[in-house]
C-alpha angles and dihedrals in degrees: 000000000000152000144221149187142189131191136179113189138149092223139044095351093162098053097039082049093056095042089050090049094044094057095061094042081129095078101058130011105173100075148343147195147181122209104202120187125228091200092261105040140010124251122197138198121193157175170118107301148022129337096252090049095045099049117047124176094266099060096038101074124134124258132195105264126074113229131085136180127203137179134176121199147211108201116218112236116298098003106078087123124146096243088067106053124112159265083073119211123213123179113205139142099005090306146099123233132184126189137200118184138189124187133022146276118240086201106039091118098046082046096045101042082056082053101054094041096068094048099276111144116195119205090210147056086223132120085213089070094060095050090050094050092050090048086051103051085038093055118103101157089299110091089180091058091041090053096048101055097051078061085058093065094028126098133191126011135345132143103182146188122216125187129186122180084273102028160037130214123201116195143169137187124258090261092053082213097155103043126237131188138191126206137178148181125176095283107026127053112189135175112183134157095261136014095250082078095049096042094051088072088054083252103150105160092085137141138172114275094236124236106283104015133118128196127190117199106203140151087289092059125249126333124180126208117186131177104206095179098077094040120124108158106220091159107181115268090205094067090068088039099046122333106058120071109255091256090057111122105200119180092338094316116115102205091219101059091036092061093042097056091046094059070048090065109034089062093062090047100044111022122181135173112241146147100232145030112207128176124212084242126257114021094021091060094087105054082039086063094043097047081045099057102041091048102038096231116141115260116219127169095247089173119056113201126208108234104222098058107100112216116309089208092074100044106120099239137030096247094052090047087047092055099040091054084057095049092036096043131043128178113237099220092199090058100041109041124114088356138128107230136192107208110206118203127166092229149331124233116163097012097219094103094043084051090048108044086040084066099050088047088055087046094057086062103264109155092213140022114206109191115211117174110183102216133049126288105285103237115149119060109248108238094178096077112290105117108240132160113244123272089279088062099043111100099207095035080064120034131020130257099265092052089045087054094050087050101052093044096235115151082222139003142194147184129211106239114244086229095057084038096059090049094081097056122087099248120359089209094065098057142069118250105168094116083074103019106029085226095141111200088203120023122234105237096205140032 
């Protein structure tokens, strides 16, 4: 997972740049980089770790061009090196390009093996490369064409960011599966991977850009180019259910409201008696309120997070994920004890951390453990940009509920039903689903 963001503004861009970044820090926690023009050429900082560690007061100072380019990441296991870390620079043509990507290509091996092939040596393990690389040799003064035509050869998500010294591109591929938004007021363009980086800047005039379209924000203003005729909306279920802020308002779907109405409507599905309602803080809050509310049950915070601890889902290995729930969650005893509790998380992937956190809650004296996860069992590996373990590692793609249950120790657990889940999108048909069906909207063409 990651996220971007471009800007283009007269005044204050840097700033404006890190506020923006900051605000989707959720996306990607690894590393992160800013690429800022002069004008003439572009200039980047970058590195391992969080914005405000990145980006200190000395090296964010203005410079004369407008334009400005950022991207957070979450490194897949194994690879959170410094060579991969974005905005990525390319020099080509007499130009300079930058590029910011999230998602991920289903044929970046088939691509990148032609490549090489035919001499071609890459400097990094990224998909994005690859993507720069096809914009550069396609560019003949006409960065839309260009741009196009990489689509052309790409498969899978990718909602970009592409800066040149005057301008900046948004883009996003025919399925719209990672979302993408621009916004602008009379000083500030912005296009971002969600709208928390847009309204931060008191920027309220804001849409999604669609599947297929690219829009360039130059000196000109803001054109648009769409190509509606390869277009099949297949937007990622997974950003209402886990990924967005709550605020975030994707394709019409505020996530707030989505995860609260599914605790909502897990609770008409699978209603229990119980003292207490209690979320997996934070992403599980929501759908805690939701369930709470619906069934009349008390809500507590059960769990108490520490504050500084960024999201266990994203760290690059289990063991890593298992220490940072402890030092993220702890048990309050004087709440817990002697209590029937319903523990509300928005999924369960590999099942190790549910196992784990059901045990200290145990341990703080509740008498039961009710599991609700309010979206369906997780069992088909994501291969659009959502870091999951393969099929092997994926608990319901392996055992039932009833032996997921006996495994985590819960004294009972549900799932939300994908039907009842759906039923809070605008439309089922728009959005991807393969995480729960393995209906895969684009293939993968390599393992």
């Amino acid at each position: 997972m990651s996220g971007v963001v471009g800007i283009k503004t007269k005044v204050g861009k840097t700033q404006k740049l890190f506020y923006s970044l900051s605000s989707i820090q959720h996306r990607g926690q690894d590393a992160s980089g800013i690429i800022l023009s002069t004008g003439e050429n572009l200039r980047r900082i970058r590195g391992l770790g969080l914005v405000n560690e990145i980006f200190a007061d000395e090296n964010l100072k203005d410079s004369k061009g407008e334009y400005g380019l950022g991207h957070v990441r979450s490194a897949p296991e194994g690879c959170n090196q410094d060579y991969n870390v974005e905005p990525l620079v390319s020099f080509a043509k007499g130009n300079e390009f930058s590029l910011a990507h999230d998602g991920n290509l289903v044929n970046y091996k088939t691509l990148k093996k032609k490549e090489e092939e035919m001499g071609m040596a890459f400097h990094t393990y990224t998909d994005s490369e690859l993507i720069l690389l096809l914009i550069t040799r396609y560019f003949e003064g006409d960065i839309v064409k260009a741009i196009r035509r990489a689509m052309e050869d790409i498969r899978g998500a990718y909602s970009c960011v592409l800066c040149m010294p005057d301008k900046i591109v948004g883009f996003r591929d025919y399925n719209g599966i990672r979302p993408l938004m621009i916004g602008f007021d009379d000083e500030t363009t912005i296009i971002a991977s969600e709208n928390c980086s847009i309204e931060i800047l008191d920027i309220e005039n804001y849409r999604d850009i669609e599947a297929g379209e690219i829009v360039v924000c130059d000196k000109d203003g803001i054109k648009s180019y769409k190509e509606d005729s390869k277009v099949d909306c297949k937007h990622c279920i997974f950003e209402y259910i886990y990924t967005a802020r709550p605020d975030a308002n994707i394709e019409g779907t505020n996530a707030y409201m989505f995860r609260r109405r599914s605790g909502e409507k897990l609770y008409d599905q699978a209603p229990i008696e119980a003292d207490l309602v209690c979320p997996v803080p934070d992403s599980g809050t929501p759908s805690a309120i939701g369930f709470a509310q619906r069934s009349g049950i008390p809500f507590a915070a059960g769990l108490v997070r520490n504050r500084y601890m960024g999201r266990t889902f994203i760290k690059s290995d289990q063991k890593e994920r298992e220490l940072s729930v402890r030092l993220k969650l702890n048990p309050q005893k004087s709440v817990l004890k002697d209590k029937r509790i319903v523990l509300v998380d928005d999924s369960i992937v590999r099942g190790t951390t549910s196992a784990k956190l059901i045990q200290r809650i145990r341990k703080a004296g509740a008498r039961e453990v009710h599991l609700r996860v309010t979206s369906p069992p997780f069992t088909n590996p994501c291969y659009y940009g959502v870091d999951t373990p393969d099929k092997s590692k994926l608990i319901a793609a392996n055992l039932s509920i009833e032996e997921i249950n006996k495994k985590i120790g819960a004294d009972s657990l549900e799932f939300l039903s994908l039907e009842n889940m759906m039923e809070l999108t605008n439309d089922p048909c728009d959005y991807c689903k393969a995480c729960f069906t393995g209906d895969y909207p684009v293939r993968r063409e390599e393992k």
